[in-house]
Amino acid sequence: MSRNPVRAALTVLAALLPVLALGLALTATTPPAAAAATPVRVMPLGDSITGSPGCWRALLWNRLQSTGHTDVDFVGTLGPQGCGVPYDGDNEGHGGYLATNVANQNLLPGWLAATRPDVVLMHFGTNDVWSNIAPATILAAYSKLVDQMRAANPATTVLVAKIIPMNPASCPECGQRTVALNSLIDGWAAGKTTAASPIVVVDQWTGFSTATDTYDGVHPNAAGDQKMSDRWYPALVAALGRATPGPTTSPTVSPTPSPTLSPSPTTSPSPTARPTSAPGGCTATWRLAGQWPGGFQGEVTVRNDGAAPIAGWTVRFPLAGGQRISQAWSADVTQSGTTVTARNASWNGALAPAAQTTFGFLAEGTAPSPALTCAPS
């Protein structure tokens, strides 16, 4: 043992100095962990072809994930509506909506404030064509929507579709009206695009057959969903390479007004929900989506509240005030007297526990507040 404690302490300290110096050097040269990449926010925007349930979105999302494009966040104020596979289902696909009404009623700014997209996938105008809105008026609505996107994010990339063909039994003229609109989209996009906010036309029309790719002449079936996903994919991948994700701070969101379907609407209605369910089955929830003198739009959300999957569903409700349904989508809807029966379409009947889907309709008369029943099948 050393006879000099001070000398012994100094000897130990001298031996430790190289070790301490090495530790400091390693600390100084080790780079910090890389921050997680901010995802690119992508908003699917449109009507029931996009959102009810718009299963091309599920195919597109899962293809992006499987090909390494994992830093993508689909955004929208609406949630997923079935499709039978896990996917990021947020969207702005509002069944029955017209692009012209969304523009005229300034509905988009509220959706943008809530979701802050970097890229917008817009397939919009089918209901405008069905309503015989002039192509120039539809393109003017497109321009207003793009201006609102750019006001929210000056670097927004817009992928706008030449909409898929239409051949509904109730509108023999719709096929040619679709051609007339699509023929003008390239020129409109060329005049509206900018370097900071490019507009890219995605041709969803060419090669799409209403006979084999839709189940009703308007809405895509499984084959149509696959075609739409395949057309969106390369354009979206290119857009992801250009997009710079915006800030992620949470905004203050102003309330979004309820839509109407007429140039002279009445006071916008408040949503009304009346859910009912069969034991171990499904729940049907009613929402008044819009109204105008002499008519209204209803939307019904069907949810599987049971513990087991269901293969199909049937919703019934009364229209006791003389109302008559004139158009429906995403369900087989019939009316016998005052009783309305809605059965699932071929693609949205199977619902896992907690999964949901939505169908909608237009009707003549005064908007009711019906009690709904839902039964699995």
Coordinates of C-alpha atoms in Angstrom, one line a residue:
M1 CA 0.0 0.0 0.0
S2 CA 1.3 3.5 -0.8
R3 CA 2.5 5.5 2.1
N4 CA 1.4 8.8 0.4
P5 CA -2.4 9.0 -0.2
V6 CA -2.2 12.2 -2.3
R7 CA 0.4 10.6 -4.6
A8 CA -1.8 7.5 -5.0
A9 CA -4.9 9.5 -5.9
L10 CA -3.0 11.5 -8.5
T11 CA -1.7 8.2 -10.0
V12 CA -5.3 6.9 -10.4
L13 CA -6.5 10.1 -11.9
A14 CA -3.7 10.1 -14.5
A15 CA -4.7 6.6 -15.5
L16 CA -8.3 7.6 -16.0
L17 CA -7.7 10.7 -18.1
P18 CA -7.2 8.8 -21.5
V19 CA -10.5 6.9 -20.9
L20 CA -12.4 10.1 -20.2
A21 CA -10.9 11.8 -23.2
L22 CA -12.0 8.9 -25.5
G23 CA -15.5 9.1 -24.1
L24 CA -15.8 12.8 -24.8
A25 CA -14.5 12.3 -28.3
L26 CA -17.1 9.6 -29.1
T27 CA -19.8 11.8 -27.7
A28 CA -18.8 14.7 -29.9
T29 CA -18.5 12.7 -33.1
T30 CA -21.6 10.4 -32.8
P31 CA -24.3 12.0 -35.0
P32 CA -27.8 12.5 -33.5
A33 CA -30.5 10.0 -34.4
A34 CA -32.3 11.0 -37.7
A35 CA -35.7 12.6 -37.2
A36 CA -38.6 10.7 -38.5
A37 CA -39.7 11.9 -42.0
T38 CA -42.8 14.1 -42.1
P39 CA -45.4 12.2 -44.2
V40 CA -46.8 13.7 -47.4
R41 CA -50.5 14.4 -46.9
V42 CA -52.7 13.3 -49.8
M43 CA -56.4 14.3 -50.0
P44 CA -58.7 12.2 -52.2
L45 CA -61.4 14.7 -53.2
G46 CA -64.6 13.9 -55.0
D47 CA -68.0 12.3 -54.7
S48 CA -69.2 8.7 -54.1
I49 CA -66.8 7.3 -56.7
T50 CA -64.1 8.5 -54.3
G51 CA -65.7 8.0 -51.0
S52 CA -68.6 5.5 -50.9
P53 CA -66.5 3.5 -50.4
G54 CA -64.0 4.3 -53.1
C55 CA -62.1 1.1 -52.8
W56 CA -59.6 2.2 -55.4
R57 CA -58.1 4.2 -52.5
A58 CA -57.5 1.0 -50.5
L59 CA -55.8 -0.6 -53.5
L60 CA -53.7 2.5 -54.0
W61 CA -52.7 2.9 -50.4
N62 CA -51.6 -0.7 -50.1
R63 CA -49.6 -0.6 -53.3
L64 CA -47.8 2.5 -52.1
Q65 CA -46.9 0.7 -48.8
S66 CA -45.7 -2.5 -50.7
T67 CA -43.5 -0.5 -53.0
G68 CA -41.7 1.5 -50.2
H69 CA -43.7 4.7 -50.2
T70 CA -44.5 4.5 -46.6
D71 CA -44.3 8.2 -45.7
V72 CA -47.7 9.0 -47.0
D73 CA -50.8 10.1 -45.0
F74 CA -54.2 10.0 -46.7
V75 CA -56.2 12.9 -45.2
G76 CA -59.8 14.0 -45.1
T77 CA -62.6 14.8 -42.7
L78 CA -64.4 11.5 -43.7
G79 CA -63.2 8.1 -42.5
P80 CA -62.9 4.7 -44.2
Q81 CA -66.1 3.0 -45.4
G82 CA -65.3 -0.7 -45.7
C83 CA -63.4 -2.4 -48.5
G84 CA -62.4 -5.4 -46.4
V85 CA -58.7 -4.6 -46.1
P86 CA -56.7 -2.4 -43.7
Y87 CA -55.7 0.9 -45.2
D88 CA -55.6 4.6 -44.5
G89 CA -59.1 5.5 -45.4
D90 CA -59.4 9.2 -44.6
N91 CA -60.9 11.1 -47.6
E92 CA -63.1 13.9 -48.9
G93 CA -65.3 11.7 -51.1
H94 CA -68.8 13.1 -50.4
G95 CA -71.6 11.0 -52.0
G96 CA -74.0 12.9 -54.2
Y97 CA -72.0 16.2 -54.1
L98 CA -71.5 18.4 -57.1
A99 CA -68.1 20.1 -57.8
T100 CA -70.0 23.3 -58.6
N101 CA -71.9 23.3 -55.3
V102 CA -68.7 22.6 -53.3
A103 CA -67.1 25.6 -55.0
N104 CA -70.2 27.9 -54.8
Q105 CA -70.8 27.2 -51.1
N106 CA -67.1 27.4 -50.2
L107 CA -67.0 24.0 -48.5
L108 CA -63.4 23.2 -49.4
P109 CA -61.6 25.7 -47.3
G110 CA -62.8 24.1 -44.1
W111 CA -61.8 20.7 -45.2
L112 CA -58.3 22.1 -46.2
A113 CA -57.9 23.8 -42.8
A114 CA -58.6 20.5 -41.0
T115 CA -56.3 18.3 -43.1
R116 CA -53.6 20.5 -44.7
P117 CA -52.9 18.4 -47.8
D118 CA -49.7 18.6 -49.9
V119 CA -51.3 16.6 -52.8
V120 CA -54.9 16.4 -53.9
L121 CA -56.4 13.6 -56.0
M122 CA -59.5 15.1 -57.6
H123 CA -62.0 12.9 -59.4
F124 CA -65.0 15.3 -59.4
G125 CA -67.8 16.3 -61.7
T126 CA -69.9 13.1 -62.2
N127 CA -73.0 14.5 -60.5
D128 CA -72.5 17.8 -62.3
V129 CA -72.6 15.9 -65.6
W130 CA -75.6 14.0 -64.4
S131 CA -77.3 17.3 -63.5
N132 CA -76.5 18.7 -67.0
I133 CA -74.2 21.4 -65.8
A134 CA -72.3 23.0 -68.7
P135 CA -68.6 21.9 -69.0
A136 CA -67.4 25.5 -68.8
T137 CA -69.3 25.9 -65.5
I138 CA -67.7 22.7 -64.1
L139 CA -64.2 23.9 -65.1
A140 CA -64.8 27.3 -63.5
A141 CA -65.6 25.4 -60.3
Y142 CA -62.4 23.4 -60.7
S143 CA -60.5 26.7 -61.0
K144 CA -62.1 28.0 -57.8
L145 CA -61.2 24.8 -55.9
V146 CA -57.6 25.0 -57.1
D147 CA -57.4 28.6 -56.0
Q148 CA -58.6 27.6 -52.6
M149 CA -56.1 24.8 -52.4
R150 CA -53.3 27.2 -53.3
A151 CA -54.5 29.7 -50.7
A152 CA -54.2 27.0 -48.1
N153 CA -50.9 25.7 -49.4
P154 CA -49.2 27.5 -52.3
A155 CA -47.2 24.4 -53.2
T156 CA -50.2 22.0 -53.6
T157 CA -49.8 19.5 -56.3
V158 CA -53.2 18.7 -57.9
L159 CA -53.8 15.5 -59.8
V160 CA -57.1 16.0 -61.6
A161 CA -58.9 13.1 -63.4
K162 CA -60.6 12.9 -66.6
I163 CA -63.6 11.3 -65.0
I164 CA -64.6 7.7 -65.7
P165 CA -67.4 7.0 -68.3
M166 CA -71.0 7.1 -67.4
N167 CA -73.9 5.1 -68.7
P168 CA -76.7 5.2 -66.2
A169 CA -80.1 3.8 -67.3
S170 CA -81.8 7.1 -66.2
C171 CA -79.4 9.4 -68.2
P172 CA -78.7 8.2 -71.7
E173 CA -77.1 11.6 -72.5
C174 CA -74.6 11.3 -69.7
G175 CA -72.1 9.4 -71.7
Q176 CA -71.6 12.1 -74.3
R177 CA -71.7 14.8 -71.6
T178 CA -68.7 13.1 -69.9
V179 CA -66.8 13.1 -73.2
A180 CA -67.5 16.8 -73.6
L181 CA -66.2 17.6 -70.1
N182 CA -63.1 15.4 -70.4
S183 CA -62.2 16.9 -73.8
L184 CA -61.6 20.3 -72.2
I185 CA -59.7 19.2 -69.1
D186 CA -56.2 19.1 -70.7
G187 CA -56.5 22.7 -72.0
W188 CA -57.9 23.9 -68.7
A189 CA -55.0 22.3 -66.7
A190 CA -52.4 23.7 -69.1
G191 CA -53.7 27.2 -68.5
K192 CA -54.0 26.8 -64.7
T193 CA -50.8 25.0 -63.8
T194 CA -47.9 26.8 -62.2
A195 CA -44.3 25.8 -61.4
A196 CA -45.0 26.0 -57.7
S197 CA -48.4 24.3 -57.8
P198 CA -48.5 21.9 -60.9
I199 CA -51.8 20.4 -62.2
V200 CA -51.4 16.9 -63.6
V201 CA -54.1 15.3 -65.7
V202 CA -54.7 11.6 -64.9
D203 CA -56.7 9.9 -67.7
Q204 CA -59.2 7.7 -65.9
W205 CA -61.6 7.6 -68.9
T206 CA -59.6 5.8 -71.6
G207 CA -59.9 2.1 -71.5
F208 CA -62.6 2.2 -68.7
S209 CA -65.8 0.3 -69.6
T210 CA -69.1 1.0 -68.0
A211 CA -70.1 -2.6 -69.0
T212 CA -67.3 -4.5 -67.3
D213 CA -65.8 -1.9 -64.8
T214 CA -69.0 -0.6 -63.1
Y215 CA -71.9 -2.3 -61.3
D216 CA -74.5 0.3 -62.3
G217 CA -73.1 2.3 -65.3
V218 CA -71.5 4.9 -62.9
H219 CA -69.7 3.4 -59.9
P220 CA -66.7 1.2 -60.3
N221 CA -66.8 -2.5 -59.4
A222 CA -63.7 -4.4 -58.3
A223 CA -62.3 -4.4 -61.8
G224 CA -62.9 -0.6 -62.1
D225 CA -61.3 0.1 -58.7
Q226 CA -58.2 -1.7 -59.8
K227 CA -58.1 0.3 -63.1
M228 CA -58.5 3.6 -61.2
S229 CA -55.8 2.6 -58.7
D230 CA -53.4 1.7 -61.5
R231 CA -54.0 5.1 -63.2
W232 CA -53.5 7.1 -60.0
Y233 CA -50.3 5.2 -58.9
P234 CA -47.6 6.5 -61.3
A235 CA -48.9 10.1 -61.2
L236 CA -49.0 10.0 -57.4
V237 CA -45.5 8.5 -57.0
A238 CA -44.2 11.3 -59.2
A239 CA -46.1 13.9 -57.1
L240 CA -44.6 12.4 -53.9
G241 CA -41.2 13.1 -55.3
R242 CA -42.0 16.8 -55.8
A243 CA -44.0 17.4 -52.7
T244 CA -42.5 19.1 -49.6
P245 CA -44.6 18.3 -46.5
G246 CA -46.1 21.4 -44.9
P247 CA -46.0 22.3 -41.2
T248 CA -47.8 19.9 -38.8
T249 CA -49.0 22.4 -36.3
S250 CA -52.7 21.9 -35.5
P251 CA -54.8 24.7 -37.0
T252 CA -57.9 26.3 -35.7
V253 CA -60.8 24.9 -37.8
S254 CA -63.8 27.0 -38.6
P255 CA -67.1 25.1 -38.9
T256 CA -67.9 23.8 -42.3
P257 CA -71.4 24.7 -43.5
S258 CA -73.8 21.9 -44.5
P259 CA -74.2 21.6 -48.3
T260 CA -77.3 22.1 -50.4
L261 CA -78.0 20.9 -53.9
S262 CA -79.7 23.9 -55.4
P263 CA -78.7 27.5 -56.4
S264 CA -81.5 28.8 -54.1
P265 CA -81.1 26.7 -50.9
T266 CA -83.1 27.0 -47.8
T267 CA -81.3 27.3 -44.4
S268 CA -78.6 24.6 -44.2
P269 CA -79.8 21.7 -42.1
S270 CA -78.2 20.3 -39.1
P271 CA -77.4 16.5 -39.2
T272 CA -79.9 14.3 -37.6
A273 CA -78.9 10.8 -36.4
R274 CA -81.3 8.1 -35.3
P275 CA -79.3 4.8 -34.9
T276 CA -81.0 1.5 -34.3
S277 CA -79.7 -2.0 -34.4
A278 CA -80.6 -5.6 -34.3
P279 CA -79.0 -7.7 -31.5
G280 CA -75.6 -8.8 -32.6
G281 CA -76.1 -6.9 -35.9
C282 CA -75.8 -3.6 -37.5
T283 CA -76.6 0.1 -36.8
A284 CA -78.1 2.5 -39.4
T285 CA -77.5 6.2 -38.8
W286 CA -79.4 8.9 -40.8
R287 CA -77.9 12.3 -41.8
L288 CA -79.7 15.0 -43.8
A289 CA -76.9 16.0 -46.2
G290 CA -78.8 18.8 -48.0
Q291 CA -82.2 20.2 -48.9
W292 CA -83.8 22.7 -51.3
P293 CA -87.3 23.7 -52.2
G294 CA -89.1 20.5 -53.0
G295 CA -86.3 18.0 -52.3
F296 CA -83.5 16.8 -50.1
Q297 CA -80.5 14.5 -50.0
G298 CA -80.2 11.8 -47.4
E299 CA -77.1 9.8 -46.3
V300 CA -77.2 6.6 -44.2
T301 CA -74.2 5.1 -42.5
V302 CA -74.3 1.4 -41.8
R303 CA -72.0 0.0 -39.1
N304 CA -71.4 -3.5 -37.9
D305 CA -71.8 -3.2 -34.1
G306 CA -71.5 -6.9 -33.5
A307 CA -68.6 -9.1 -32.6
A308 CA -68.6 -11.1 -35.8
P309 CA -68.4 -10.2 -39.5
I310 CA -71.6 -9.8 -41.5
A311 CA -72.0 -10.8 -45.1
G312 CA -74.7 -8.2 -45.9
W313 CA -77.2 -5.8 -44.5
T314 CA -80.7 -4.4 -45.1
V315 CA -81.9 -1.0 -43.9
R316 CA -85.6 0.0 -43.7
F317 CA -87.2 3.4 -42.9
P318 CA -90.5 5.1 -43.5
L319 CA -91.2 8.2 -45.7
A320 CA -94.7 8.9 -44.4
G321 CA -95.0 12.5 -45.8
G322 CA -95.4 11.6 -49.4
Q323 CA -91.6 11.8 -50.2
R324 CA -90.4 9.9 -53.2
I325 CA -86.8 8.7 -53.8
S326 CA -85.6 9.7 -57.3
Q327 CA -81.9 8.6 -57.2
A328 CA -79.7 6.4 -55.0
W329 CA -76.1 5.2 -54.9
S330 CA -74.0 2.6 -53.1
A331 CA -77.1 0.5 -52.2
D332 CA -80.1 -1.2 -54.0
V333 CA -82.9 1.2 -52.8
T334 CA -86.6 0.5 -53.4
Q335 CA -89.7 2.2 -52.2
S336 CA -93.1 0.6 -51.7
G337 CA -95.7 3.1 -50.5
T338 CA -94.2 4.8 -47.5
T339 CA -91.6 2.1 -46.8
V340 CA -88.0 2.4 -48.1
T341 CA -85.8 -0.7 -48.3
A342 CA -82.1 -0.4 -48.9
R343 CA -79.9 -3.5 -49.5
N344 CA -76.2 -3.5 -49.7
A345 CA -74.5 -3.3 -53.1
S346 CA -72.3 -6.3 -54.2
W347 CA -69.1 -4.6 -53.0
N348 CA -70.1 -3.1 -49.6
G349 CA -72.2 -5.8 -47.8
A350 CA -69.3 -7.6 -46.0
L351 CA -68.4 -5.6 -42.9
A352 CA -66.0 -6.6 -40.2
P353 CA -66.8 -5.7 -36.6
A354 CA -66.7 -1.9 -36.2
A355 CA -66.5 -1.4 -40.0
Q356 CA -69.0 0.9 -41.7
T357 CA -70.2 1.9 -45.2
T358 CA -72.4 4.7 -46.5
F359 CA -75.2 5.0 -49.1
G360 CA -77.1 8.0 -50.2
F361 CA -80.2 9.2 -52.1
L362 CA -82.0 12.1 -53.5
A363 CA -85.8 12.5 -52.9
E364 CA -88.7 14.8 -53.7
G365 CA -90.6 16.3 -50.8
T366 CA -89.9 17.7 -47.4
A367 CA -86.9 16.2 -45.5
P368 CA -88.1 13.8 -42.7
S369 CA -86.5 12.6 -39.6
P370 CA -87.1 8.9 -39.9
A371 CA -86.4 6.0 -37.5
L372 CA -84.2 3.4 -39.2
T373 CA -83.8 -0.3 -38.6
C374 CA -80.9 -2.4 -39.8
A375 CA -80.6 -6.2 -40.0
P376 CA -77.6 -8.3 -41.1
S377 CA -78.0 -10.8 -43.8

